[in-house]
Amino acid sequence: MASSSSKQDVYVAVSDAQLASSAAANAVSADISQLWKQSNAKDKDTRTFYGLDGRTVVAVGVGKKSANKDENALKEQTRRAAAVATHALKAANSKSFAIDPLHSAHAAAVGATLADFQWNLKTTSDAKAKLEKVEIAPLGDGKQTQVESDKAQDGRIGLDWETGRVYGQAQNFARVLMETPANKCTPTLFCEAAKKQFEGVANVEIKVHDLKWAEEHKMGSFISVSRGSDEPLRFLELTYHGAANKDEAPLAFVGKGITFDSGGISLKPGAAMKEMRADMGGAATTLASTWAIAKLKIPINMVLCIPLTENMPSGKATKPGDIVVASNGVTIEVDNTDAEGRLVLADALYYTTSQYKPHTVVDVATLTGAMMIALGNQFSGVFTNSDSLWSELDAAGASERDRVWRMPLDEGYTSQINGTGMDLCNTGGRLAGSCTAAIFLKRFVDGLIVDGSDNEQQDGLVRWAHIDIAGTMDLAGSDGGYNLKGMTGRPVRTLIEFARRSAKA
């Protein structure tokens, strides 16, 4: 439309989702530039105009397009403008509106969808009204715009309004799971939510396993965490066959699924313990990402494995100093029962890599407080044995501004966790806590490539990345755009984009 496509100084959203064509939009927005100037608005300001042909119009200052802005910066500008406009129109009680795709239809849909997120269990009329769905459409056709240079090619699907909408919906789904109180999202209820979410999605098979199955697979490490809880453990196993060759080696995700983490016998402090309902953030984000991958029919094969349990104290709970044996035979001393995430992931990683022989496995976990100290809430930490995998995750995260940062995965850290009478100890002291957790997990990835190998794509070897999202799990407050207070649902968009880019013809 004229106001943003040519002048690039103002972004427009209109309270009428039926106003989707460029011709109709131009008729309403013809006076916006003049009204914008008369309001003395500046770059990054927001103005709401009422009664323009019976519609409410929101204008957001974006500034003129700069020659030195790269594609990722333009996408982020679009995401944020779409989010700001969405907030403004919802504040004006608009239930249906159309927004300008600006530089990227995909990014605009992401920003608007994430900004529209609401979650609560309140019973008042006002609270219920906030949960009502709004209709958001693109001004124009919603097809690829000027910065969507990554067209559908080499087997990849292209980016457009619909992909952005699904990316945003997936992150919102993860947000809901992470916000839901632990008594409403037990291991059993999590699996039921997963089945419901995937209803009608093609080429997907879901299996839910119980304690007997875990015992048959000798998952002593995983089982040890569940002993203190009255809620039965579950192991969610999902496969998606989207590639033309159904026998092609899959991409694998593994998500930490501690539906509530009290710390076990090594009890956490009471302050803010309720946030540990989201200690299944790795499970939530990998499940949501896999849903989007299947929903968009990305042409790859995938497997998702999620070990689900509570970590609770009781007379049956694992005690500090106990020994457990993982499914690959590794003996582990449980020094601290609050370092339980690596125990459940150990068996899940070994099962996934030994059973499915994936070419790449990515595990995601709210694993260590040390990661919060290291990176805060801006970046998720990535530990990987593969330079190529790191590059791909970094590029995907930068494209979606769901950013990641590489952390050291060095065998030197092993000395902190192998000094007991067992093969490993589940803690390594205060120093480099996130690094010792990562090097612990490495022991359970079957068929791992040699770090730094030039033959990363050699048949039978697996690339592995561990993403610690303890810092990016939640935000204390909203930034006014699409990053909202509460559980974030990160790194869903990074994972989806990584998978989309990995698809080959």
Short mmCIF file of C-alpha atoms in Angstrom, two decimals:
data_model
loop_
_atom_site.label_atom_id
_atom_site.label_comp_id
_atom_site.label_asym_id
_atom_site.label_seq_id
_atom_site.Cartn_x
_atom_site.Cartn_y
_atom_site.Cartn_z
CA MET A 1 0.00 0.00 0.00
CA ALA A 2 1.17 3.53 -0.64
CA SER A 3 1.94 4.69 2.88
CA SER A 4 4.46 1.98 3.69
CA SER A 5 5.54 0.37 0.44
CA SER A 6 6.79 3.56 -1.17
CA LYS A 7 7.44 6.10 1.58
CA GLN A 8 8.52 3.48 4.16
CA ASP A 9 7.85 5.92 7.02
CA VAL A 10 4.60 4.67 8.51
CA TYR A 11 3.14 1.24 9.08
CA VAL A 12 -0.66 0.93 8.93
CA ALA A 13 -3.13 -1.51 10.44
CA VAL A 14 -6.88 -1.22 9.88
CA SER A 15 -9.75 -2.49 12.02
CA ASP A 16 -11.39 -4.55 9.32
CA ALA A 17 -9.97 -7.92 8.32
CA GLN A 18 -12.06 -7.84 5.16
CA LEU A 19 -10.00 -4.88 4.01
CA ALA A 20 -7.33 -7.16 2.67
CA SER A 21 -6.80 -5.98 -0.89
CA SER A 22 -4.27 -3.29 -1.70
CA ALA A 23 -6.87 -1.27 -3.62
CA ALA A 24 -9.28 -1.16 -0.69
CA ALA A 25 -6.46 -0.41 1.73
CA ASN A 26 -5.25 2.51 -0.35
CA ALA A 27 -8.69 4.05 -0.24
CA VAL A 28 -8.67 4.10 3.55
CA SER A 29 -5.00 4.99 4.00
CA ALA A 30 -4.81 7.84 1.48
CA ASP A 31 -5.00 10.45 4.24
CA ILE A 32 -2.83 8.62 6.79
CA SER A 33 0.45 10.27 5.83
CA GLN A 34 -1.12 13.74 6.17
CA LEU A 35 -2.76 12.84 9.48
CA TRP A 36 0.54 11.41 10.66
CA LYS A 37 2.33 14.68 9.95
CA GLN A 38 -0.43 16.77 11.53
CA SER A 39 -0.12 14.72 14.74
CA ASN A 40 3.59 15.62 14.92
CA ALA A 41 4.37 11.92 15.14
CA LYS A 42 7.95 10.76 14.93
CA ASP A 43 9.78 7.57 14.15
CA LYS A 44 8.64 4.73 16.46
CA ASP A 45 5.57 6.70 17.62
CA THR A 46 2.12 5.12 17.43
CA ARG A 47 -1.09 6.95 16.57
CA THR A 48 -4.66 5.66 16.53
CA PHE A 49 -7.17 7.40 14.25
CA TYR A 50 -10.88 6.79 14.71
CA GLY A 51 -13.77 7.13 12.31
CA LEU A 52 -11.92 6.92 8.99
CA ASP A 53 -14.70 5.63 6.77
CA GLY A 54 -16.10 4.01 9.89
CA ARG A 55 -12.86 2.24 10.73
CA THR A 56 -10.11 2.57 13.30
CA VAL A 57 -6.67 2.92 11.79
CA VAL A 58 -3.39 2.49 13.67
CA ALA A 59 -0.19 3.99 12.28
CA VAL A 60 3.25 3.02 13.60
CA GLY A 61 6.35 4.98 12.69
CA VAL A 62 9.04 2.81 11.15
CA GLY A 63 11.29 5.38 9.45
CA LYS A 64 12.45 5.34 5.89
CA LYS A 65 14.12 2.18 4.67
CA SER A 66 17.86 2.46 5.25
CA ALA A 67 20.30 1.06 2.74
CA ASN A 68 22.41 -0.42 5.54
CA LYS A 69 19.60 -2.41 7.14
CA ASP A 70 20.09 -6.11 6.51
CA GLU A 71 17.28 -8.58 5.89
CA ASN A 72 17.10 -9.78 9.48
CA ALA A 73 16.83 -6.20 10.77
CA LEU A 74 13.97 -5.48 8.35
CA LYS A 75 12.18 -8.62 9.48
CA GLU A 76 12.53 -7.58 13.11
CA GLN A 77 11.25 -4.09 12.31
CA THR A 78 8.23 -5.71 10.69
CA ARG A 79 7.61 -8.11 13.60
CA ARG A 80 7.72 -5.31 16.12
CA ALA A 81 5.55 -2.91 14.11
CA ALA A 82 2.95 -5.62 13.59
CA ALA A 83 2.97 -6.40 17.31
CA VAL A 84 2.63 -2.75 18.34
CA ALA A 85 -0.24 -2.27 15.89
CA THR A 86 -1.94 -5.42 17.18
CA HIS A 87 -1.76 -4.16 20.77
CA ALA A 88 -3.18 -0.78 19.73
CA LEU A 89 -6.10 -2.23 17.78
CA LYS A 90 -6.96 -4.68 20.55
CA ALA A 91 -6.90 -1.76 23.02
CA ALA A 92 -9.43 -0.09 20.72
CA ASN A 93 -11.60 -3.25 21.02
CA SER A 94 -11.08 -4.29 17.42
CA LYS A 95 -11.90 -7.95 16.88
CA SER A 96 -11.02 -8.03 13.21
CA PHE A 97 -8.20 -6.20 11.47
CA ALA A 98 -5.78 -6.21 8.58
CA ILE A 99 -2.11 -5.30 8.94
CA ASP A 100 0.60 -4.25 6.53
CA PRO A 101 3.12 -7.00 5.67
CA LEU A 102 5.72 -4.22 5.26
CA HIS A 103 9.09 -5.89 4.57
CA SER A 104 8.04 -9.49 5.33
CA ALA A 105 4.61 -11.10 5.33
CA HIS A 106 6.02 -13.97 7.39
CA ALA A 107 7.50 -11.66 10.03
CA ALA A 108 4.33 -9.54 10.19
CA ALA A 109 2.23 -12.63 10.88
CA VAL A 110 4.68 -13.78 13.56
CA GLY A 111 4.62 -10.40 15.32
CA ALA A 112 0.84 -10.06 15.23
CA THR A 113 0.19 -13.66 16.32
CA LEU A 114 2.61 -13.47 19.26
CA ALA A 115 1.26 -10.07 20.35
CA ASP A 116 -2.28 -11.49 20.32
CA PHE A 117 -1.38 -14.15 22.92
CA GLN A 118 -3.48 -14.18 26.07
CA TRP A 119 -3.62 -16.83 28.78
CA ASN A 120 -5.48 -16.88 32.07
CA LEU A 121 -7.85 -19.04 34.07
CA LYS A 122 -9.81 -16.13 35.53
CA THR A 123 -13.59 -16.24 35.63
CA THR A 124 -14.49 -12.56 35.28
CA SER A 125 -16.16 -11.31 32.10
CA ASP A 126 -13.30 -8.92 31.33
CA ALA A 127 -10.72 -11.70 31.66
CA LYS A 128 -12.75 -14.03 29.47
CA ALA A 129 -13.15 -11.30 26.87
CA LYS A 130 -9.38 -11.00 26.58
CA LEU A 131 -9.22 -14.65 25.56
CA GLU A 132 -11.55 -14.17 22.60
CA LYS A 133 -9.85 -14.82 19.31
CA VAL A 134 -9.36 -11.92 16.94
CA GLU A 135 -9.20 -12.20 13.17
CA ILE A 136 -5.95 -10.91 11.71
CA ALA A 137 -5.35 -10.78 7.97
CA PRO A 138 -2.65 -9.21 5.80
CA LEU A 139 -3.22 -6.06 3.78
CA GLY A 140 -2.68 -7.37 0.28
CA ASP A 141 -2.31 -11.05 -0.58
CA GLY A 142 0.12 -12.03 2.18
CA LYS A 143 2.56 -13.52 -0.28
CA GLN A 144 6.33 -13.20 -0.11
CA THR A 145 7.54 -9.62 0.07
CA GLN A 146 10.75 -7.87 -0.83
CA VAL A 147 12.99 -9.46 1.79
CA GLU A 148 11.64 -12.98 1.47
CA SER A 149 14.68 -13.96 -0.56
CA ASP A 150 14.60 -17.52 0.75
CA LYS A 151 12.08 -18.71 -1.81
CA ALA A 152 10.75 -22.24 -2.04
CA GLN A 153 13.76 -24.06 -3.45
CA ASP A 154 15.93 -27.13 -2.94
CA GLY A 155 13.01 -28.83 -1.21
CA ARG A 156 12.37 -25.98 1.22
CA ILE A 157 8.98 -24.42 1.68
CA GLY A 158 8.89 -20.65 1.15
CA LEU A 159 8.04 -18.05 3.78
CA ASP A 160 4.77 -16.11 3.62
CA TRP A 161 1.89 -15.00 5.84
CA GLU A 162 0.73 -18.55 6.55
CA THR A 163 4.16 -19.78 7.67
CA GLY A 164 4.44 -16.79 10.00
CA ARG A 165 1.03 -17.51 11.46
CA VAL A 166 1.98 -21.14 12.18
CA TYR A 167 5.35 -20.18 13.67
CA GLY A 168 3.52 -17.80 16.01
CA GLN A 169 0.80 -20.30 16.87
CA ALA A 170 3.43 -22.89 17.74
CA GLN A 171 5.22 -20.54 20.11
CA ASN A 172 1.90 -19.59 21.70
CA PHE A 173 1.09 -23.29 22.18
CA ALA A 174 4.39 -23.72 24.02
CA ARG A 175 3.57 -20.65 26.11
CA VAL A 176 0.24 -22.17 27.15
CA LEU A 177 1.84 -25.48 28.16
CA MET A 178 4.52 -23.68 30.18
CA GLU A 179 2.02 -21.39 31.91
CA THR A 180 -0.41 -24.15 32.84
CA PRO A 181 -0.25 -25.08 36.55
CA ALA A 182 1.48 -28.37 37.27
CA ASN A 183 -1.70 -30.05 38.58
CA LYS A 184 -3.28 -29.32 35.19
CA CYS A 185 -0.24 -30.44 33.19
CA THR A 186 0.94 -33.72 34.71
CA PRO A 187 2.89 -36.17 32.53
CA THR A 188 -0.38 -37.88 31.61
CA LEU A 189 -2.19 -34.62 30.85
CA PHE A 190 0.77 -33.35 28.82
CA CYS A 191 0.49 -36.41 26.58
CA GLU A 192 -3.25 -35.87 26.19
CA ALA A 193 -2.61 -32.25 25.18
CA ALA A 194 -0.07 -33.46 22.62
CA LYS A 195 -2.52 -35.90 21.07
CA LYS A 196 -5.20 -33.23 20.86
CA GLN A 197 -2.84 -30.72 19.25
CA PHE A 198 -1.85 -33.16 16.51
CA GLU A 199 -5.39 -34.22 15.61
CA GLY A 200 -5.80 -34.03 11.84
CA VAL A 201 -2.08 -33.54 11.18
CA ALA A 202 -0.90 -36.00 8.53
CA ASN A 203 2.02 -38.44 8.64
CA VAL A 204 2.32 -38.37 12.43
CA GLU A 205 2.32 -41.27 14.88
CA ILE A 206 2.28 -40.77 18.66
CA LYS A 207 3.12 -43.42 21.25
CA VAL A 208 2.90 -42.92 25.02
CA HIS A 209 4.95 -45.32 27.15
CA ASP A 210 4.67 -46.11 30.87
CA LEU A 211 6.94 -47.26 33.71
CA LYS A 212 6.94 -50.90 32.59
CA TRP A 213 8.22 -49.86 29.16
CA ALA A 214 10.93 -47.68 30.73
CA GLU A 215 11.98 -50.61 32.93
CA GLU A 216 12.17 -52.90 29.89
CA HIS A 217 14.50 -50.37 28.27
CA LYS A 218 16.60 -50.19 31.46
CA MET A 219 16.09 -46.44 31.87
CA GLY A 220 17.31 -46.38 35.44
CA SER A 221 18.41 -42.77 35.27
CA PHE A 222 15.01 -41.50 34.08
CA ILE A 223 13.09 -43.75 36.48
CA SER A 224 15.14 -42.57 39.46
CA VAL A 225 13.76 -39.04 39.11
CA SER A 226 10.14 -40.24 39.09
CA ARG A 227 10.32 -42.29 42.29
CA GLY A 228 9.30 -39.50 44.64
CA SER A 229 6.10 -38.61 42.79
CA ASP A 230 2.64 -40.18 42.90
CA GLU A 231 2.12 -39.09 39.29
CA PRO A 232 3.19 -41.88 36.93
CA LEU A 233 5.98 -41.15 34.47
CA ARG A 234 5.36 -41.06 30.75
CA PHE A 235 7.67 -41.25 27.74
CA LEU A 236 6.22 -39.54 24.68
CA GLU A 237 7.51 -40.81 21.34
CA LEU A 238 6.38 -39.09 18.15
CA THR A 239 7.39 -39.72 14.56
CA TYR A 240 6.70 -37.58 11.49
CA HIS A 241 7.34 -38.88 7.99
CA GLY A 242 7.35 -35.86 5.70
CA ALA A 243 10.21 -36.76 3.35
CA ALA A 244 9.58 -38.44 0.03
CA ASN A 245 11.82 -41.28 1.21
CA LYS A 246 10.21 -42.57 4.40
CA ASP A 247 13.43 -44.46 5.24
CA GLU A 248 15.58 -41.35 5.14
CA ALA A 249 17.47 -40.71 8.39
CA PRO A 250 15.44 -38.36 10.59
CA LEU A 251 16.08 -35.15 12.45
CA ALA A 252 15.51 -35.77 16.16
CA PHE A 253 14.36 -33.50 18.98
CA VAL A 254 14.53 -34.45 22.66
CA GLY A 255 12.79 -32.28 25.27
CA LYS A 256 13.19 -32.24 29.04
CA GLY A 257 9.75 -32.90 30.52
CA ILE A 258 9.86 -32.23 34.25
CA THR A 259 6.26 -31.13 34.74
CA PHE A 260 7.08 -29.86 38.21
CA ASP A 261 10.49 -29.60 39.84
CA SER A 262 10.53 -29.29 43.61
CA GLY A 263 14.19 -30.28 43.65
CA GLY A 264 13.35 -33.64 45.19
CA ILE A 265 15.14 -34.43 48.46
CA SER A 266 17.52 -31.54 47.62
CA LEU A 267 14.51 -29.26 47.99
CA LYS A 268 14.50 -25.88 46.27
CA PRO A 269 13.80 -22.66 48.21
CA GLY A 270 10.09 -21.89 48.40
CA ALA A 271 10.36 -18.45 46.79
CA ALA A 272 9.28 -18.62 43.13
CA MET A 273 9.09 -22.42 43.20
CA LYS A 274 5.77 -22.14 41.38
CA GLU A 275 7.73 -21.17 38.25
CA MET A 276 9.00 -24.74 38.15
CA ARG A 277 5.74 -25.67 36.48
CA ALA A 278 7.67 -24.59 33.37
CA ASP A 279 10.58 -26.96 33.94
CA MET A 280 9.02 -28.88 31.08
CA GLY A 281 9.88 -25.97 28.78
CA GLY A 282 12.13 -28.19 26.68
CA ALA A 283 9.26 -30.63 26.22
CA ALA A 284 6.81 -27.84 25.42
CA THR A 285 9.02 -26.13 22.85
CA THR A 286 10.11 -29.29 21.05
CA LEU A 287 6.51 -30.53 20.91
CA ALA A 288 5.25 -27.20 19.58
CA SER A 289 8.06 -27.00 17.02
CA THR A 290 7.36 -30.52 15.80
CA TRP A 291 3.67 -29.65 15.44
CA ALA A 292 4.54 -26.66 13.24
CA ILE A 293 6.97 -28.72 11.14
CA ALA A 294 4.27 -31.33 10.49
CA LYS A 295 1.52 -28.71 10.05
CA LEU A 296 3.58 -26.92 7.37
CA LYS A 297 4.43 -30.26 5.74
CA ILE A 298 8.14 -29.55 5.80
CA PRO A 299 9.61 -32.42 3.73
CA ILE A 300 11.76 -34.14 6.34
CA ASN A 301 11.49 -37.16 8.61
CA MET A 302 11.46 -36.42 12.33
CA VAL A 303 11.38 -38.13 15.69
CA LEU A 304 10.55 -36.46 19.00
CA CYS A 305 11.21 -38.09 22.37
CA ILE A 306 10.10 -36.54 25.65
CA PRO A 307 10.69 -38.10 29.10
CA LEU A 308 7.97 -36.79 31.42
CA THR A 309 7.87 -36.90 35.21
CA GLU A 310 7.61 -34.79 38.34
CA ASN A 311 10.61 -34.42 40.64
CA MET A 312 9.22 -34.68 44.17
CA PRO A 313 10.43 -35.55 47.69
CA SER A 314 8.98 -38.56 49.49
CA GLY A 315 10.02 -41.72 51.29
CA LYS A 316 10.45 -43.37 47.89
CA ALA A 317 12.49 -40.56 46.33
CA THR A 318 16.07 -40.95 45.17
CA LYS A 319 18.49 -39.67 47.82
CA PRO A 320 21.73 -37.71 47.46
CA GLY A 321 24.54 -40.26 47.18
CA ASP A 322 22.41 -42.95 45.54
CA ILE A 323 23.68 -44.72 42.43
CA VAL A 324 21.60 -45.16 39.28
CA VAL A 325 22.41 -46.99 36.07
CA ALA A 326 21.44 -45.46 32.72
CA SER A 327 20.23 -47.48 29.75
CA ASN A 328 23.68 -47.46 28.13
CA GLY A 329 25.19 -49.00 31.27
CA VAL A 330 26.81 -45.83 32.62
CA THR A 331 26.77 -45.62 36.41
CA ILE A 332 25.81 -42.26 37.92
CA GLU A 333 26.11 -40.91 41.44
CA VAL A 334 23.20 -38.62 42.28
CA ASP A 335 24.98 -35.93 44.26
CA ASN A 336 22.06 -33.50 44.08
CA THR A 337 18.51 -34.55 43.24
CA ASP A 338 17.83 -31.04 41.92
CA ALA A 339 20.16 -31.80 39.00
CA GLU A 340 17.48 -34.11 37.63
CA GLY A 341 17.12 -32.80 34.09
CA ARG A 342 20.31 -34.38 32.88
CA LEU A 343 19.20 -37.69 34.42
CA VAL A 344 15.97 -37.88 32.41
CA LEU A 345 17.67 -36.60 29.25
CA ALA A 346 20.44 -39.18 29.53
CA ASP A 347 18.15 -42.12 28.86
CA ALA A 348 16.07 -40.20 26.32
CA LEU A 349 19.14 -39.20 24.32
CA TYR A 350 20.51 -42.72 24.28
CA TYR A 351 17.15 -44.21 23.28
CA THR A 352 16.62 -41.68 20.50
CA THR A 353 20.07 -41.96 18.97
CA SER A 354 20.48 -45.74 19.34
CA GLN A 355 16.98 -46.60 18.09
CA TYR A 356 16.48 -44.09 15.28
CA LYS A 357 20.03 -43.31 14.11
CA PRO A 358 19.19 -39.67 13.31
CA HIS A 359 21.58 -37.54 11.28
CA THR A 360 21.07 -34.72 13.81
CA VAL A 361 19.70 -34.60 17.35
CA VAL A 362 18.86 -31.43 19.26
CA ASP A 363 17.86 -31.57 22.90
CA VAL A 364 16.22 -28.61 24.64
CA ALA A 365 16.05 -28.15 28.40
CA THR A 366 15.59 -25.63 31.20
CA LEU A 367 18.70 -27.23 32.62
CA THR A 368 20.91 -24.98 34.74
CA GLY A 369 20.75 -21.84 36.82
CA ALA A 370 24.30 -21.24 35.62
CA MET A 371 22.94 -20.52 32.13
CA MET A 372 20.76 -17.76 33.54
CA ILE A 373 23.85 -16.14 35.03
CA ALA A 374 25.88 -16.56 31.85
CA LEU A 375 23.43 -15.29 29.22
CA GLY A 376 20.42 -13.82 31.01
CA ASN A 377 17.20 -13.88 28.97
CA GLN A 378 18.56 -12.64 25.64
CA PHE A 379 20.20 -15.77 24.25
CA SER A 380 19.67 -19.50 24.62
CA GLY A 381 22.94 -21.36 25.17
CA VAL A 382 24.03 -23.94 22.59
CA PHE A 383 26.57 -26.68 23.22
CA THR A 384 27.44 -28.74 20.15
CA ASN A 385 30.11 -31.03 18.74
CA SER A 386 29.40 -29.82 15.20
CA ASP A 387 30.50 -26.55 13.65
CA SER A 388 28.01 -26.95 10.80
CA LEU A 389 25.12 -27.56 13.20
CA TRP A 390 26.06 -24.50 15.20
CA SER A 391 26.13 -22.37 12.04
CA GLU A 392 22.69 -23.60 11.02
CA LEU A 393 21.14 -22.98 14.44
CA ASP A 394 22.74 -19.56 14.66
CA ALA A 395 21.44 -18.54 11.22
CA ALA A 396 17.93 -19.80 12.03
CA GLY A 397 17.89 -17.96 15.36
CA ALA A 398 19.15 -14.73 13.81
CA SER A 399 16.50 -14.87 11.08
CA GLU A 400 13.71 -15.16 13.67
CA ARG A 401 15.46 -13.04 16.32
CA ASP A 402 15.11 -15.98 18.65
CA ARG A 403 18.80 -15.87 19.28
CA VAL A 404 21.31 -18.48 20.42
CA TRP A 405 24.91 -18.28 21.63
CA ARG A 406 27.58 -20.97 21.40
CA MET A 407 29.04 -22.21 24.68
CA PRO A 408 32.15 -24.38 25.20
CA LEU A 409 31.76 -28.15 25.02
CA ASP A 410 35.18 -29.27 26.16
CA GLU A 411 36.32 -32.58 27.62
CA GLY A 412 38.25 -30.64 30.25
CA TYR A 413 34.98 -30.18 32.13
CA THR A 414 34.68 -33.96 32.55
CA SER A 415 37.18 -33.89 35.39
CA GLN A 416 34.56 -32.08 37.50
CA ILE A 417 32.02 -34.92 37.18
CA ASN A 418 34.05 -38.17 37.14
CA GLY A 419 35.84 -38.01 40.48
CA THR A 420 33.57 -40.38 42.41
CA GLY A 421 33.42 -44.17 42.46
CA MET A 422 30.89 -44.11 39.60
CA ASP A 423 31.36 -43.29 35.92
CA LEU A 424 29.75 -39.87 36.36
CA CYS A 425 28.37 -37.59 39.03
CA ASN A 426 25.28 -35.54 38.23
CA THR A 427 26.85 -32.30 39.47
CA GLY A 428 30.27 -30.75 39.11
CA GLY A 429 30.25 -27.89 41.58
CA ARG A 430 29.59 -24.18 41.03
CA LEU A 431 32.20 -23.61 38.36
CA ALA A 432 30.87 -23.74 34.77
CA GLY A 433 27.65 -25.44 35.84
CA SER A 434 26.04 -25.30 32.39
CA CYS A 435 29.21 -26.70 30.79
CA THR A 436 29.50 -29.66 33.14
CA ALA A 437 25.83 -30.46 32.52
CA ALA A 438 26.41 -30.43 28.77
CA ILE A 439 29.50 -32.63 28.95
CA PHE A 440 27.48 -35.04 31.11
CA LEU A 441 24.83 -35.34 28.39
CA LYS A 442 27.41 -35.93 25.69
CA ARG A 443 28.16 -39.36 27.21
CA PHE A 444 24.67 -40.54 26.24
CA VAL A 445 24.57 -39.62 22.55
CA ASP A 446 25.10 -42.81 20.55
CA GLY A 447 27.18 -42.55 17.38
CA LEU A 448 28.45 -39.05 18.07
CA ILE A 449 30.75 -37.45 15.51
CA VAL A 450 34.26 -36.55 16.65
CA ASP A 451 34.42 -32.89 17.67
CA GLY A 452 35.76 -30.77 14.84
CA SER A 453 35.74 -33.65 12.35
CA ASP A 454 35.81 -32.68 8.68
CA ASN A 455 33.53 -35.66 7.98
CA GLU A 456 30.48 -34.46 9.89
CA GLN A 457 28.13 -35.87 7.27
CA GLN A 458 29.65 -39.37 7.40
CA ASP A 459 26.99 -42.07 7.38
CA GLY A 460 26.11 -43.44 10.79
CA LEU A 461 27.43 -40.48 12.75
CA VAL A 462 25.17 -37.97 14.45
CA ARG A 463 25.49 -34.24 14.97
CA TRP A 464 24.28 -33.17 18.40
CA ALA A 465 23.33 -29.88 20.03
CA HIS A 466 22.14 -29.24 23.56
CA ILE A 467 20.18 -26.00 24.03
CA ASP A 468 19.90 -24.72 27.60
CA ILE A 469 16.88 -22.41 27.87
CA ALA A 470 16.90 -21.76 31.61
CA GLY A 471 17.59 -18.07 30.97
CA THR A 472 15.15 -17.59 28.10
CA MET A 473 12.34 -19.54 29.79
CA ASP A 474 10.48 -16.43 30.93
CA LEU A 475 10.42 -12.64 30.99
CA ALA A 476 9.71 -10.41 33.97
CA GLY A 477 7.88 -7.85 31.82
CA SER A 478 6.76 -7.05 28.28
CA ASP A 479 8.94 -4.98 25.95
CA GLY A 480 5.84 -3.49 24.32
CA GLY A 481 6.09 -5.68 21.25
CA TYR A 482 5.72 -9.42 20.75
CA ASN A 483 7.91 -10.37 23.74
CA LEU A 484 5.36 -10.60 26.53
CA LYS A 485 5.61 -11.01 30.28
CA GLY A 486 5.62 -14.61 31.42
CA MET A 487 6.72 -17.85 29.79
CA THR A 488 8.27 -17.18 26.40
CA GLY A 489 7.95 -20.40 24.41
CA ARG A 490 11.49 -19.93 23.14
CA PRO A 491 13.28 -21.31 21.09
CA VAL A 492 10.31 -22.59 19.07
CA ARG A 493 10.85 -20.34 16.06
CA THR A 494 14.57 -21.15 15.91
CA LEU A 495 13.80 -24.87 15.85
CA ILE A 496 11.13 -24.60 13.15
CA GLU A 497 13.30 -22.37 10.97
CA PHE A 498 16.27 -24.69 11.45
CA ALA A 499 14.14 -27.63 10.31
CA ARG A 500 12.74 -25.69 7.34
CA ARG A 501 16.23 -24.80 6.16
CA SER A 502 17.44 -28.37 6.62
CA ALA A 503 14.95 -29.76 4.09
CA LYS A 504 16.54 -30.86 0.84
CA ALA A 505 14.97 -31.79 -2.47
#
